[in-house]
PDB file of C-alpha atoms and ligand atoms in Angstrom:
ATOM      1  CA  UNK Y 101       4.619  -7.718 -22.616  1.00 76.00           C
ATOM      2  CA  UNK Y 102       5.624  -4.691 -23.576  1.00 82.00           C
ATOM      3  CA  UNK Y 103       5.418  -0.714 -22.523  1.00 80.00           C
ATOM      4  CA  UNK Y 104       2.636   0.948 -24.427  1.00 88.00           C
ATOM      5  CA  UNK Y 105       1.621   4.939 -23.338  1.00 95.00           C
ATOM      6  CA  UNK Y 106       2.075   6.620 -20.288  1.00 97.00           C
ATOM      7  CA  UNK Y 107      -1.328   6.445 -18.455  1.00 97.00           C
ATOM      8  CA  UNK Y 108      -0.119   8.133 -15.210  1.00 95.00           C
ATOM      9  CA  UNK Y 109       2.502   9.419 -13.015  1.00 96.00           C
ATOM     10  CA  UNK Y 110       1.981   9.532  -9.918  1.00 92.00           C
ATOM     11  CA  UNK Y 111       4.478  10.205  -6.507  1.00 91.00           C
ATOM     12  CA  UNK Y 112       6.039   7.054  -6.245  1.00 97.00           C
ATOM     13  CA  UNK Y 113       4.821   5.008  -9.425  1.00 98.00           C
ATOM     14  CA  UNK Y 114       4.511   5.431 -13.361  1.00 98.00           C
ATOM     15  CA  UNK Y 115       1.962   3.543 -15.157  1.00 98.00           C
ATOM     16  CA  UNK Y 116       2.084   2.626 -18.525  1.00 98.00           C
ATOM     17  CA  UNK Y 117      -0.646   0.854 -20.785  1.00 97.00           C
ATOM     18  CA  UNK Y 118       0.928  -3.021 -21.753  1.00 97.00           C
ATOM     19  CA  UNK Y 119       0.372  -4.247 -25.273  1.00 94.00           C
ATOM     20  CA  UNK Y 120      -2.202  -6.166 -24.197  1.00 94.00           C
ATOM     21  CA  UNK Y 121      -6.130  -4.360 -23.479  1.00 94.00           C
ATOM     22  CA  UNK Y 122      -7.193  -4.824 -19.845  1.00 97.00           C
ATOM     23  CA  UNK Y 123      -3.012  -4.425 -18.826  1.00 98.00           C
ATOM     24  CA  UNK Y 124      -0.856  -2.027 -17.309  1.00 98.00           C
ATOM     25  CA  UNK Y 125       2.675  -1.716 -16.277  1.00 98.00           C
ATOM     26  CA  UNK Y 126       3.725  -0.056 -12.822  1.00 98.00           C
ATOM     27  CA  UNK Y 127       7.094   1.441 -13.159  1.00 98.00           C
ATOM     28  CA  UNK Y 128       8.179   1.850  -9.186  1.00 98.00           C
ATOM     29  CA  UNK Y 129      10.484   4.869  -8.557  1.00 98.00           C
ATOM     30  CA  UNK Y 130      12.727   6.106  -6.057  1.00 98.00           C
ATOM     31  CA  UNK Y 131      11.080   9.338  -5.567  1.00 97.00           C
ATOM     32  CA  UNK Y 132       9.699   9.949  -2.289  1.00 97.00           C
ATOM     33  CA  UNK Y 133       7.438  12.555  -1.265  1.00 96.00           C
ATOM     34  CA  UNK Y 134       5.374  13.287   2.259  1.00 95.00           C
ATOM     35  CA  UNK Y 135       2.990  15.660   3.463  1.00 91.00           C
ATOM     36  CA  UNK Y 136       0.403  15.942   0.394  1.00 87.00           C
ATOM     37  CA  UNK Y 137       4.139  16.304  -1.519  1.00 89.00           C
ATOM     38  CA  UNK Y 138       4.936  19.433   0.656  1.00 93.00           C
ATOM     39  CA  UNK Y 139       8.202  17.255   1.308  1.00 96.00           C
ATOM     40  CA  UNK Y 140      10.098  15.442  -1.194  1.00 96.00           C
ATOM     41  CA  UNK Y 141      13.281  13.717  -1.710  1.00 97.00           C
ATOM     42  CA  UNK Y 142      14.710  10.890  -3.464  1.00 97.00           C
ATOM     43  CA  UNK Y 143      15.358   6.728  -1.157  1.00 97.00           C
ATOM     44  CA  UNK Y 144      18.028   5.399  -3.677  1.00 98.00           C
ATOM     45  CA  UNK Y 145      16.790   1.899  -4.090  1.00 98.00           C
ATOM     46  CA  UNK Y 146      13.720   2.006  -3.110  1.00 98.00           C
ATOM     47  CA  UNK Y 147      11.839   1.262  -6.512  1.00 98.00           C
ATOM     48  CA  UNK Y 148      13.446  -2.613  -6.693  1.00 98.00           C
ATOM     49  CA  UNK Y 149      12.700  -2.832  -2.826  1.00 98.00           C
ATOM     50  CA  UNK Y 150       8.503  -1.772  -3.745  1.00 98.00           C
ATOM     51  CA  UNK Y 151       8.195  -3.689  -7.078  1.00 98.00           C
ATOM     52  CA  UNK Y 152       9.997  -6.977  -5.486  1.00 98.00           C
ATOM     53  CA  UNK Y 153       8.474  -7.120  -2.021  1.00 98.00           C
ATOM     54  CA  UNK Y 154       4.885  -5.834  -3.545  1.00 98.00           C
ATOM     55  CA  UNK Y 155       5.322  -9.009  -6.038  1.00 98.00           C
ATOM     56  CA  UNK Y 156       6.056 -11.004  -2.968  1.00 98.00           C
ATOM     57  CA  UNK Y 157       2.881 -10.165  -0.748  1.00 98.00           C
ATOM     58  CA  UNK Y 158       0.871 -10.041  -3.620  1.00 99.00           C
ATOM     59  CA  UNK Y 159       1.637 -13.884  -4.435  1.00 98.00           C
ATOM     60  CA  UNK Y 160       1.189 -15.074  -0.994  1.00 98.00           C
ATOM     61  CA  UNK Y 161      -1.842 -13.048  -0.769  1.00 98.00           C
ATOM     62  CA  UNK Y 162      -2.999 -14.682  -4.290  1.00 98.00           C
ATOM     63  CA  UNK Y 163      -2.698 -18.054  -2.854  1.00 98.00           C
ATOM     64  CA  UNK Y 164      -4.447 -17.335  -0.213  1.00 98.00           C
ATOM     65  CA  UNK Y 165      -7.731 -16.091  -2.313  1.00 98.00           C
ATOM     66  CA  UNK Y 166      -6.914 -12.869  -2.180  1.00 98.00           C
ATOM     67  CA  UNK Y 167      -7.749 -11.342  -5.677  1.00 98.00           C
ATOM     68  CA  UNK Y 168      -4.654  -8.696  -6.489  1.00 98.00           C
ATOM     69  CA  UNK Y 169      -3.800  -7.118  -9.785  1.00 98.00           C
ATOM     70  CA  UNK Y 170      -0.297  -8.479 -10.079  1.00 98.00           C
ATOM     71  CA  UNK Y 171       0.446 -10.503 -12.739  1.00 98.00           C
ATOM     72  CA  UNK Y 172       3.982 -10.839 -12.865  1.00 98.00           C
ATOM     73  CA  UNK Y 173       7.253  -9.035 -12.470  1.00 98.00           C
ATOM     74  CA  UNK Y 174       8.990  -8.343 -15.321  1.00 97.00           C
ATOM     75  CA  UNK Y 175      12.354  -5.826 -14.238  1.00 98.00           C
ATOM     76  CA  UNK Y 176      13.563  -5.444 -10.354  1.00 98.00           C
ATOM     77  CA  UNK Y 177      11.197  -2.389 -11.834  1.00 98.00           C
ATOM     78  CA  UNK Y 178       8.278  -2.826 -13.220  1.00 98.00           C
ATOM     79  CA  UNK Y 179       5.745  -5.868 -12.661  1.00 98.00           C
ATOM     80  CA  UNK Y 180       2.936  -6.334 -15.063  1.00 98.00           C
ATOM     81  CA  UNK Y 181      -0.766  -5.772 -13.581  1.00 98.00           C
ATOM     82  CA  UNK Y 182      -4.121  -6.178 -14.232  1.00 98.00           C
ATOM     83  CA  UNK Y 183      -5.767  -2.594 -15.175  1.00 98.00           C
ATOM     84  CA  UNK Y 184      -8.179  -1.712 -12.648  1.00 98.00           C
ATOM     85  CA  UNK Y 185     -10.581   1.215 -12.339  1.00 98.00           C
ATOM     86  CA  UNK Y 186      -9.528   2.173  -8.745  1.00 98.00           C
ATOM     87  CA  UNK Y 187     -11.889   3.102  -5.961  1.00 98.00           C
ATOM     88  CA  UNK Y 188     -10.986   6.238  -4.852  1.00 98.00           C
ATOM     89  CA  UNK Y 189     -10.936   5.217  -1.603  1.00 98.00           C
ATOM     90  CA  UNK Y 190      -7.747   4.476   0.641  1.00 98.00           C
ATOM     91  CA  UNK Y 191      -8.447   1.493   3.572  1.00 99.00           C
ATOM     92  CA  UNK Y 192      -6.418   1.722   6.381  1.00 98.00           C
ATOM     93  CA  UNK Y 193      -5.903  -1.317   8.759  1.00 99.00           C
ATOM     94  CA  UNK Y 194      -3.872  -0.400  12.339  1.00 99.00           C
ATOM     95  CA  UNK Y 195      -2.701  -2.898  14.886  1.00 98.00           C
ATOM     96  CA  UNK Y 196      -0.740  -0.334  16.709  1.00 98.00           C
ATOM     97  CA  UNK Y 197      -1.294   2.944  17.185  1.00 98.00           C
ATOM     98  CA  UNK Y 198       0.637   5.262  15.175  1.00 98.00           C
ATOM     99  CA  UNK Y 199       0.780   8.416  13.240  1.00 98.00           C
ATOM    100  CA  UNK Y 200      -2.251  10.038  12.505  1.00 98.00           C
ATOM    101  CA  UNK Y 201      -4.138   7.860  14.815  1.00 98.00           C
ATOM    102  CA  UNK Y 202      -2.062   9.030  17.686  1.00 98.00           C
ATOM    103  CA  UNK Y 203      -2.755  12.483  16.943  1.00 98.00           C
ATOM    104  CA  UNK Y 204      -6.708  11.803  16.272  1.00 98.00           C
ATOM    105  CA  UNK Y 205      -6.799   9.400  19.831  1.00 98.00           C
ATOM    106  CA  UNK Y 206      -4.337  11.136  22.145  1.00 98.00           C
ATOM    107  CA  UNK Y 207      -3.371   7.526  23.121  1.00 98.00           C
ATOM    108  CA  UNK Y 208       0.405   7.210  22.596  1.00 98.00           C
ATOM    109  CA  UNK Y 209       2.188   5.316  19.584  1.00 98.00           C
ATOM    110  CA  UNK Y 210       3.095   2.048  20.300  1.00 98.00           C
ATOM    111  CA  UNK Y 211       0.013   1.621  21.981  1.00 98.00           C
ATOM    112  CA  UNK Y 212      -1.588  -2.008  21.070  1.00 97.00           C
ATOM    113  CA  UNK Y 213      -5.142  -2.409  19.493  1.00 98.00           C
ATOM    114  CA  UNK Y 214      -6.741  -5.419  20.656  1.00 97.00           C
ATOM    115  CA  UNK Y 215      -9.225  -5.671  17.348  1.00 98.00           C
ATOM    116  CA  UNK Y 216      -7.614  -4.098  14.267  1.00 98.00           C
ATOM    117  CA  UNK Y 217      -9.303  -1.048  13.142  1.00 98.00           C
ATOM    118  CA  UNK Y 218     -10.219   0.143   9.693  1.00 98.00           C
ATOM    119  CA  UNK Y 219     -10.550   3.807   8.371  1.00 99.00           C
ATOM    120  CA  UNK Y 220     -11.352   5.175   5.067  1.00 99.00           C
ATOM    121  CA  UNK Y 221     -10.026   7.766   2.935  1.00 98.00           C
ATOM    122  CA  UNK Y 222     -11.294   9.644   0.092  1.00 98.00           C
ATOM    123  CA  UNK Y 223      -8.085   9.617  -1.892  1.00 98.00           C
ATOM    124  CA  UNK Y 224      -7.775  13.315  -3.570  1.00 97.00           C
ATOM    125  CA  UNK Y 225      -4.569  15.259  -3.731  1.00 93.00           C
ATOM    126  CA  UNK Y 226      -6.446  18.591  -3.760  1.00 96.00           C
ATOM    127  CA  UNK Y 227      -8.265  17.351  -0.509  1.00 97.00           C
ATOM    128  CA  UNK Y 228      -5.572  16.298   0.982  1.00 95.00           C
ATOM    129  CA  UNK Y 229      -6.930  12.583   1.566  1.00 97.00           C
ATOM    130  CA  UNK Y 230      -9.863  13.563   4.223  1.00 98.00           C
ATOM    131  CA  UNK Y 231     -11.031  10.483   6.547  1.00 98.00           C
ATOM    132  CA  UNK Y 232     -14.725  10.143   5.258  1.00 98.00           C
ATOM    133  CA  UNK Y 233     -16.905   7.556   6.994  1.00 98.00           C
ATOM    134  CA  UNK Y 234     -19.572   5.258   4.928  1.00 98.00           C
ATOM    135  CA  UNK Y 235     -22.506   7.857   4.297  1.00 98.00           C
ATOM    136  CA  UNK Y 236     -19.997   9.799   2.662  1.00 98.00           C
ATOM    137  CA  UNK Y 237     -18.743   7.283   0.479  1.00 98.00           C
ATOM    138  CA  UNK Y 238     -22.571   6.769  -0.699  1.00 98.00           C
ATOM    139  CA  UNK Y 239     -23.175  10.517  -1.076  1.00 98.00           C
ATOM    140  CA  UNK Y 240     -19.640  10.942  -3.246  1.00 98.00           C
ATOM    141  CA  UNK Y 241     -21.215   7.431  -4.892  1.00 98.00           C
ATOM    142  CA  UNK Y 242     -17.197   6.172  -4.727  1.00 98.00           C
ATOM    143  CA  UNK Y 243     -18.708   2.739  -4.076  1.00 98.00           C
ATOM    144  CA  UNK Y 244     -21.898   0.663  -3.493  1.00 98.00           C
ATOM    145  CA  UNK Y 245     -22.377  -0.575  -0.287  1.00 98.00           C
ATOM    146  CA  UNK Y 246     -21.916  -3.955  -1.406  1.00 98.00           C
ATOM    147  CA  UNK Y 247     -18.275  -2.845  -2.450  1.00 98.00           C
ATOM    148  CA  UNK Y 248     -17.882  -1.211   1.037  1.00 98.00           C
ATOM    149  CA  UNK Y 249     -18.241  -4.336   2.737  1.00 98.00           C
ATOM    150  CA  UNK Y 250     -16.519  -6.474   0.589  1.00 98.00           C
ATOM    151  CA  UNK Y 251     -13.661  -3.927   0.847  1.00 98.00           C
ATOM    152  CA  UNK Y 252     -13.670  -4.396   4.559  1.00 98.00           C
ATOM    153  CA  UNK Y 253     -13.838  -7.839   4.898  1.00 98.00           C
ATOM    154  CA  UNK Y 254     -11.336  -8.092   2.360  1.00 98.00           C
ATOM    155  CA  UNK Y 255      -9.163  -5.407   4.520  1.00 99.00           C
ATOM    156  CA  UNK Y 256      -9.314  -7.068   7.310  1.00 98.00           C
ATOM    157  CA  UNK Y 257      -8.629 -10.600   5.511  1.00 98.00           C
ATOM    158  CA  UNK Y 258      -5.607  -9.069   4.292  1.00 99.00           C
ATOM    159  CA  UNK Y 259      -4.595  -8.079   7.813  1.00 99.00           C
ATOM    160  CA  UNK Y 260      -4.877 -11.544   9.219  1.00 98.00           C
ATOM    161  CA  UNK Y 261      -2.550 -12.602   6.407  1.00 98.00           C
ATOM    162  CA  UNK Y 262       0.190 -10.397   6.517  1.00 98.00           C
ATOM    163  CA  UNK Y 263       0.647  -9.640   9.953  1.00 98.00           C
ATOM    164  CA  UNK Y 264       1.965 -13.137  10.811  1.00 98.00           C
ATOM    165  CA  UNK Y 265       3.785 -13.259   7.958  1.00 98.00           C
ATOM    166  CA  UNK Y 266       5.613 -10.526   8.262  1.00 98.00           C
ATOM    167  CA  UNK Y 267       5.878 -11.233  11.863  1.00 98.00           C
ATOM    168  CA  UNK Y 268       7.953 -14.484  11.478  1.00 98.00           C
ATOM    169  CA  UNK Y 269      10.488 -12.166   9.141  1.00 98.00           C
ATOM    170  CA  UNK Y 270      10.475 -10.093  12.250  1.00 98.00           C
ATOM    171  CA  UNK Y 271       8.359  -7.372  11.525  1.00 98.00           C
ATOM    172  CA  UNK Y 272       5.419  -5.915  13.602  1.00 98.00           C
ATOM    173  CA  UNK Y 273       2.659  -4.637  10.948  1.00 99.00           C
ATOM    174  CA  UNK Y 274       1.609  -1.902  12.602  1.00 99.00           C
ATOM    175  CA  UNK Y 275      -0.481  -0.572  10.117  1.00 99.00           C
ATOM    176  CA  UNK Y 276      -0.897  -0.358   6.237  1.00 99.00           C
ATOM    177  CA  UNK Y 277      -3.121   1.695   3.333  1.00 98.00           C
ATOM    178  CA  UNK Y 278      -5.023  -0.436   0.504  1.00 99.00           C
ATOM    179  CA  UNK Y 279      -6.473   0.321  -2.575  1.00 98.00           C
ATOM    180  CA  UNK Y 280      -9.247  -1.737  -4.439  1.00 99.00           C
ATOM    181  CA  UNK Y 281     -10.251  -1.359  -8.047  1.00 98.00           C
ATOM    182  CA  UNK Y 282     -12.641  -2.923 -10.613  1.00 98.00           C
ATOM    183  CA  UNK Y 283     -11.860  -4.987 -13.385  1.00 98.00           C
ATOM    184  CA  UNK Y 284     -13.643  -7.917 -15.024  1.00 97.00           C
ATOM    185  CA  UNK Y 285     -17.132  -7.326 -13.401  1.00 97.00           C
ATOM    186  CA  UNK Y 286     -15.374  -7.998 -10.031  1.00 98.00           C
ATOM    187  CA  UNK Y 287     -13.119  -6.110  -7.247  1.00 98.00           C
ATOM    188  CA  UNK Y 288      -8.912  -6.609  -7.132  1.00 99.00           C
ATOM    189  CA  UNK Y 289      -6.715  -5.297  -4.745  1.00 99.00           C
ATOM    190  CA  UNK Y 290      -4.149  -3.194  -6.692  1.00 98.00           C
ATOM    191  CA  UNK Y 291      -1.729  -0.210  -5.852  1.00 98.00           C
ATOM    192  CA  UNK Y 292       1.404  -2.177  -3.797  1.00 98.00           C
ATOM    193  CA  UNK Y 293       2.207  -2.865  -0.144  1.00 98.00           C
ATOM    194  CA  UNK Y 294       5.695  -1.915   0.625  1.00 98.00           C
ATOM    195  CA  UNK Y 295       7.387   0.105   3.410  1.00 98.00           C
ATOM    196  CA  UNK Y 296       6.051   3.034   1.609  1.00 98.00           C
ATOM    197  CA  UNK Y 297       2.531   2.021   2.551  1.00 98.00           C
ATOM    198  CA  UNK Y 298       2.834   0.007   5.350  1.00 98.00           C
ATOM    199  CA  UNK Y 299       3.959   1.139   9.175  1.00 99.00           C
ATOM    200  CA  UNK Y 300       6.973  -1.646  10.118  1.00 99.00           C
ATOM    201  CA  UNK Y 301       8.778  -1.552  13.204  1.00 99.00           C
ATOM    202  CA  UNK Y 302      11.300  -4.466  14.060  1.00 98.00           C
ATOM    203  CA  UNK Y 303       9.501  -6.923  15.975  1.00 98.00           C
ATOM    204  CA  UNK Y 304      12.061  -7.534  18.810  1.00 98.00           C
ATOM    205  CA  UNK Y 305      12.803  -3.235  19.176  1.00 98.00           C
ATOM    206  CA  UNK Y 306      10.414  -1.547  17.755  1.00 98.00           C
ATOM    207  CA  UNK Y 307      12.500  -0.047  15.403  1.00 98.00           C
ATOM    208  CA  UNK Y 308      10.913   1.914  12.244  1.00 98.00           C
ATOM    209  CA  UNK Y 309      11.864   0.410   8.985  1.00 98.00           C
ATOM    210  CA  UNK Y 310       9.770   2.070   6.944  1.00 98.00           C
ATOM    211  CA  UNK Y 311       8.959   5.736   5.263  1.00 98.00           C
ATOM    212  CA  UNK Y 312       8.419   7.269   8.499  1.00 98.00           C
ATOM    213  CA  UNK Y 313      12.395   7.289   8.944  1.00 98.00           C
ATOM    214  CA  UNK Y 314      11.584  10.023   5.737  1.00 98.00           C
ATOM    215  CA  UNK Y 315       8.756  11.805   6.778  1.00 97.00           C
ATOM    216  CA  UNK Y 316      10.141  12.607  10.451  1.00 97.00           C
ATOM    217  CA  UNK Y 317      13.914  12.943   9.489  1.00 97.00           C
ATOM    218  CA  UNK Y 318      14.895  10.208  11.611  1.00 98.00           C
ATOM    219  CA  UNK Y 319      18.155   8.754   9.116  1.00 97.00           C
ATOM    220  CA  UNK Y 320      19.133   5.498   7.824  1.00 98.00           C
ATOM    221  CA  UNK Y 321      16.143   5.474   5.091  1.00 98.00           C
ATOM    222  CA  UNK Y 322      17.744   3.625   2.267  1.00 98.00           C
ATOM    223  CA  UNK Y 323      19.061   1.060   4.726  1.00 98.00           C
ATOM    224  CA  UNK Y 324      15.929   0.447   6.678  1.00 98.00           C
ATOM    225  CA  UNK Y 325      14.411  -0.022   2.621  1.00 98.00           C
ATOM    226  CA  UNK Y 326      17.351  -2.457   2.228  1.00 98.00           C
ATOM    227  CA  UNK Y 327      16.205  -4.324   5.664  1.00 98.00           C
ATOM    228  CA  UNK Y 328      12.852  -4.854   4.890  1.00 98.00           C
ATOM    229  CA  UNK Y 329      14.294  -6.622   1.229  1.00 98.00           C
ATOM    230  CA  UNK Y 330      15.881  -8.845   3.041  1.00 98.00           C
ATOM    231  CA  UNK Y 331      13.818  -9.793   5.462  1.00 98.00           C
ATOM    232  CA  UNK Y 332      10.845  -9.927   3.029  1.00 98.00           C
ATOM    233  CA  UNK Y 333      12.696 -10.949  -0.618  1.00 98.00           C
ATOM    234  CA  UNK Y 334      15.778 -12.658   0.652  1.00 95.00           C
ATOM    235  CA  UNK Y 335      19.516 -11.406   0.409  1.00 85.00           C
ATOM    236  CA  UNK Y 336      20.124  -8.750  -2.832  1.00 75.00           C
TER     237      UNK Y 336
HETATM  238  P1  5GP N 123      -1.516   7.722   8.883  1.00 94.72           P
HETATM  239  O1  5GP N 123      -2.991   7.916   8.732  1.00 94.72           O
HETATM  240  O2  5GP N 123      -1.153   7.339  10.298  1.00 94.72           O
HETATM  241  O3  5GP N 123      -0.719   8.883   8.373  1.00 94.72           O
HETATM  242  O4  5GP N 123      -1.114   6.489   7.941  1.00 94.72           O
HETATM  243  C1  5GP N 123      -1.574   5.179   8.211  1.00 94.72           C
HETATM  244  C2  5GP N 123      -0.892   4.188   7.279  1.00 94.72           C
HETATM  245  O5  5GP N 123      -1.343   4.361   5.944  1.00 94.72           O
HETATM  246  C3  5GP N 123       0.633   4.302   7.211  1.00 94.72           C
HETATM  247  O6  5GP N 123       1.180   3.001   7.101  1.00 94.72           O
HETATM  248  C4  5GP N 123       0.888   5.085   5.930  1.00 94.72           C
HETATM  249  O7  5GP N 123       2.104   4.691   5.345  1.00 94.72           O
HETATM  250  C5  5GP N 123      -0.280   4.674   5.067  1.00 94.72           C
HETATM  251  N1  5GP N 123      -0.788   5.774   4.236  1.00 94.72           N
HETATM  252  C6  5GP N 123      -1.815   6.612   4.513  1.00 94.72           C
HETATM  253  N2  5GP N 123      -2.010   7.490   3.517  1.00 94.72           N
HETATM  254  C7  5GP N 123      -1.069   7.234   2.603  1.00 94.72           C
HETATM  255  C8  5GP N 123      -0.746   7.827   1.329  1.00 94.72           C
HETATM  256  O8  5GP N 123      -1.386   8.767   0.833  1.00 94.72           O
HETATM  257  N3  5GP N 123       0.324   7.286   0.678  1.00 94.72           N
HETATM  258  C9  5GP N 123       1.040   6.246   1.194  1.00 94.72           C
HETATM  259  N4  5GP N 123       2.093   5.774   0.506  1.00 94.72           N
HETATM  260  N5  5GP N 123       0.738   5.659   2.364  1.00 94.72           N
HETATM  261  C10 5GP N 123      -0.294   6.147   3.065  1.00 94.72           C
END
């Protein structure tokens, strides 16, 4: 399969059209931005560590009857995908709270969430990403209602999946964004789950290993990308 037009670049991803209809090709980068892109800055590395774990969940996930738009991986790169028309809609699924919830909640991070929660998104840059609840979702018409609940379920399928998986690599999934599209007549997951869209702290520590260690400044970004290969991919 090869490269066609540039469809789309986004933060973190190009996307190309593949020489096949109905294909696409993400192209992961090592760009890294935060804040609606008021902060950006380059993770060296961190392109291999999206495409190769992303190809990783998305085959245990695919075994597991979860539909996902992977196909295959074709560079440490780029992986070959299904083209979807995506929901513009990001799901959210916490275990722990963190980030934005903590702010929201008052309750501290770290705190633990006995029944995982799900929050939606309306994903728009000029917006900022708002949290919109259901009724808005029917009033913007970003989905039926039947997609709505299939998107949760699915969500929280998802969530019962890769939490113990990652958990016996050693890594607490404390939370993690999703996005859906159509294609076919039927809904995919798509976009990629990586430590740029997943919260994951070291399970024994508590550690962050993930793009928070960018967003607040903490150091060691490019190594905690590196951890999360190996935990999740196996040794470079
Ligand atoms: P929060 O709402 O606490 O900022 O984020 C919750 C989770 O969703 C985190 O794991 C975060 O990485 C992910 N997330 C939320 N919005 C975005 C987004 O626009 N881009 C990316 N890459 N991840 C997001």
């Amino acid at each position: 399969m090869e490269k066609r037009e540039k469809l789309y670049e986004g933060k973190a991803k190009i996307v190309y059209a593949a020489n096949e209809p109905g294909f696409i090709i993400q192209y992961f980068k090592d760009d890294a931005t935060a804040f609606n892109a008021l902060k950006r800055g380059t993770i060296v590395g961190k392109g291999v560590v999206n495409n190769r774990m992303s190809a990783v969940l998305f085959t245990m996930l695919a075994k597991k009857g979860v539909p996902t738009h992977f196909v295959e991986t074709l560079s440490d790169r780029e992986m070959l995908c299904r083209r979807l028309d995506i929901i513009k809609i990001e799901t959210i699924a916490r275990n722990v709270v963190a980030g934005s919830l903590a702010k929201r909640t008052g309750l501290p991070e770290g705190t633990a969430i006995r029944q995982p929660v799900l929050e939606l998104y309306y994903k728009s840059d000029p917006l900022g990403d708002p949290m919109i609840n259901e009724e808005h979702v029917r009033m913007l018409k970003l989905a039926t209602p039947r997609e709505v609940a299939w998107i949760k379920r699915m969500a929280l399928k998802i969530n019962g999946l890769l939490r113990p998986y990652l958990r016996r690599k050693g890594l607490l999934l404390v939370d993690f964004k999703l996005e859906f599209g159509r294609h076919a007549g039927r809904l995919w997951l798509g976009d990629e789950i990586s430590p740029d869209t997943c919260r994951l702290w070291d399970a024994d520590t508590n550690e962050k290993l993930d793009k928070d260690r960018f967003r607040r400044d903490l150091g060691g970004v490019e190594e905690a990308y590196q951890e999360v290969y190996r935990r999740v991919v196996g040794p470079a």
